[in-house]
Amino acid sequence: MSEPTLTTYAAGGPAEAVVLMLHGGKPRSRQPVDRRSASWRRSEWMARSIAAKAHAAEAHVWLLRYRERGWNGGRDRIEDARWSLDAVRTAHGDVPVVLLGHSMGARVAVHVADDPSVVGVVGLAPWWAAEDPVSTLSGRALVAAHGRRDRITSFAETTRYVERAKGIATAVELVDMGALGHYMLTGVEAWNTVASTSALQLLRLHQDARDS
């Protein structure tokens, strides 16, 4: 089995925060993720697009590449994500981290949101289901963005997950992306804007709470 890897988009100087991106995948697949993976490439394009705004806020952008494409029950992808959070701490110490996940990546995110470095989760076209936890969001903030023409993951399921998170997460927001679908190939600028704006918003909320 291949090892997970990280691609970093670093500004000059140390990070005050990190946006850790988690790409999508498949329900089941043991195929290794390489640079030809469409799911990883979509997140890599987004990472390049949002890096400048993140850097202006003294945040670095990191992109995890899982060992395998499939969720496969979750255990291995959760291990990959926890490994990447440990890597962030090794590099930058206890800086706040926002998890930015697309599709399966958003599912991975809510399973590891209880990590002490995580201050919030942004889910883009998330793949969430009734069995996914919301307890991990205690003390964290959540933003979900979903299009109405998504035929891969469910706007209705996202709405239900967001409702479950209310009263547990410190802040919860659902962004209706209108007539957009799942793969973020249409409406690219809209997806990039909601990704960067939401991630930086959650970092500001954390900073404001810490300063108050």
CSV table of C-alpha atoms in Angstrom, one decimal, residues 76-198:
chain,number,residue,atom,x,y,z
A,76,ASP,CA,-7.9,4.0,6.4
A,77,ARG,CA,-9.0,7.4,5.2
A,78,ILE,CA,-9.4,8.6,8.8
A,79,GLU,CA,-5.9,7.4,9.5
A,80,ASP,CA,-4.6,9.3,6.5
A,81,ALA,CA,-6.2,12.5,7.7
A,82,ARG,CA,-5.0,12.1,11.3
A,83,TRP,CA,-1.5,11.5,10.0
A,84,SER,CA,-1.7,14.8,8.0
A,85,LEU,CA,-2.9,16.7,11.1
A,86,ASP,CA,0.1,15.3,13.0
A,87,ALA,CA,2.3,16.5,10.1
A,88,VAL,CA,0.9,20.0,10.4
A,89,ARG,CA,1.7,20.1,14.1
A,90,THR,CA,5.2,18.9,13.5
A,91,ALA,CA,5.7,21.6,11.0
A,92,HIS,CA,3.9,24.5,12.6
A,93,GLY,CA,3.0,23.7,16.2
A,94,ASP,CA,-0.5,24.2,17.5
A,95,VAL,CA,-1.8,26.5,14.8
A,96,PRO,CA,-5.5,26.5,14.1
A,97,VAL,CA,-6.6,24.2,11.2
A,98,VAL,CA,-9.7,24.4,9.0
A,99,LEU,CA,-10.5,21.2,7.2
A,100,LEU,CA,-11.7,21.9,3.6
A,101,GLY,CA,-13.2,18.7,2.1
A,102,HIS,CA,-14.9,17.9,-1.2
A,103,SER,CA,-17.4,15.0,-1.4
A,104,MET,CA,-15.7,12.1,0.4
A,105,GLY,CA,-13.2,14.5,1.8
A,106,ALA,CA,-16.0,16.3,3.7
A,107,ARG,CA,-16.9,12.9,5.2
A,108,VAL,CA,-13.4,12.3,6.3
A,109,ALA,CA,-13.3,15.8,7.8
A,110,VAL,CA,-16.2,15.4,10.1
A,111,HIS,CA,-14.7,12.1,11.4
A,112,VAL,CA,-11.5,13.8,12.4
A,113,ALA,CA,-12.8,17.2,13.4
A,114,ASP,CA,-12.3,16.3,17.1
A,115,ASP,CA,-8.5,16.7,16.6
A,116,PRO,CA,-7.3,19.4,19.0
A,117,SER,CA,-5.9,21.6,16.1
A,118,VAL,CA,-9.2,21.7,14.2
A,119,VAL,CA,-11.3,24.8,14.6
A,120,GLY,CA,-13.8,24.2,11.8
A,121,VAL,CA,-14.9,22.2,8.8
A,122,VAL,CA,-15.9,23.4,5.3
A,123,GLY,CA,-17.7,20.7,3.2
A,124,LEU,CA,-18.1,21.2,-0.5
A,125,ALA,CA,-20.8,19.0,-2.1
A,126,PRO,CA,-20.3,16.8,0.9
A,127,TRP,CA,-21.0,13.1,1.1
A,128,TRP,CA,-22.6,12.8,4.5
A,129,ALA,CA,-25.0,10.2,5.8
A,130,ALA,CA,-27.0,9.5,9.0
A,131,GLU,CA,-24.2,7.5,10.5
A,132,ASP,CA,-21.6,10.3,10.3
A,133,PRO,CA,-20.9,11.9,13.6
A,134,VAL,CA,-21.7,15.5,14.7
A,135,SER,CA,-20.3,15.1,18.2
A,136,THR,CA,-16.8,15.7,16.7
A,137,LEU,CA,-17.9,19.3,15.8
A,138,SER,CA,-18.4,20.3,19.5
A,139,GLY,CA,-16.5,23.6,19.9
A,140,ARG,CA,-15.9,23.9,16.1
A,141,ALA,CA,-17.8,25.7,13.3
A,142,LEU,CA,-19.3,24.1,10.2
A,143,VAL,CA,-20.0,25.5,6.7
A,144,ALA,CA,-21.6,23.2,4.0
A,145,ALA,CA,-22.0,24.3,0.4
A,146,HIS,CA,-24.1,22.1,-2.0
A,147,GLY,CA,-25.6,22.5,-5.4
A,148,ARG,CA,-29.1,21.6,-6.3
A,149,ARG,CA,-28.1,19.7,-9.5
A,150,ASP,CA,-25.7,17.3,-7.6
A,151,ARG,CA,-26.6,13.7,-8.7
A,152,ILE,CA,-23.7,12.1,-6.8
A,153,THR,CA,-24.2,13.3,-3.3
A,154,SER,CA,-27.4,14.6,-1.8
A,155,PHE,CA,-28.4,18.2,-1.0
A,156,ALA,CA,-31.1,16.8,1.2
A,157,GLU,CA,-28.7,14.7,3.2
A,158,THR,CA,-26.4,17.7,3.6
A,159,THR,CA,-29.4,19.7,5.0
A,160,ARG,CA,-30.2,16.9,7.4
A,161,TYR,CA,-26.6,16.7,8.6
A,162,VAL,CA,-26.4,20.5,9.1
A,163,GLU,CA,-29.6,20.4,11.2
A,164,ARG,CA,-28.1,17.7,13.4
A,165,ALA,CA,-25.0,19.8,13.9
A,166,LYS,CA,-27.0,22.8,15.2
A,167,GLY,CA,-26.6,23.1,18.9
A,168,ILE,CA,-23.4,21.1,18.8
A,169,ALA,CA,-21.1,23.2,16.5
A,170,THR,CA,-20.4,26.7,17.6
A,171,ALA,CA,-21.7,28.0,14.2
A,172,VAL,CA,-23.4,26.3,11.3
A,173,GLU,CA,-24.1,27.6,7.8
A,174,LEU,CA,-25.5,25.9,4.7
A,175,VAL,CA,-24.6,27.7,1.4
A,176,ASP,CA,-27.0,26.9,-1.4
A,177,MET,CA,-24.9,26.8,-4.6
A,178,GLY,CA,-28.0,26.8,-6.8
A,179,ALA,CA,-27.9,25.0,-10.2
A,180,LEU,CA,-24.4,23.6,-9.7
A,181,GLY,CA,-23.5,19.9,-9.8
A,182,HIS,CA,-21.0,17.8,-7.9
A,183,TYR,CA,-17.6,17.9,-9.6
A,184,MET,CA,-16.9,21.7,-9.3
A,185,LEU,CA,-16.0,21.8,-13.0
A,186,THR,CA,-19.0,24.2,-13.7
A,187,GLY,CA,-19.1,27.4,-11.6
A,188,VAL,CA,-15.4,27.0,-10.7
A,189,GLU,CA,-15.1,30.6,-9.5
A,190,ALA,CA,-18.2,30.3,-7.3
A,191,TRP,CA,-16.7,27.1,-5.7
A,192,ASN,CA,-13.3,28.7,-5.2
A,193,THR,CA,-14.9,31.8,-3.7
A,194,VAL,CA,-17.1,29.9,-1.2
A,195,ALA,CA,-14.1,27.7,-0.3
A,196,SER,CA,-11.7,30.5,0.5
A,197,THR,CA,-14.2,32.8,2.0
A,198,SER,CA,-15.7,30.1,4.3
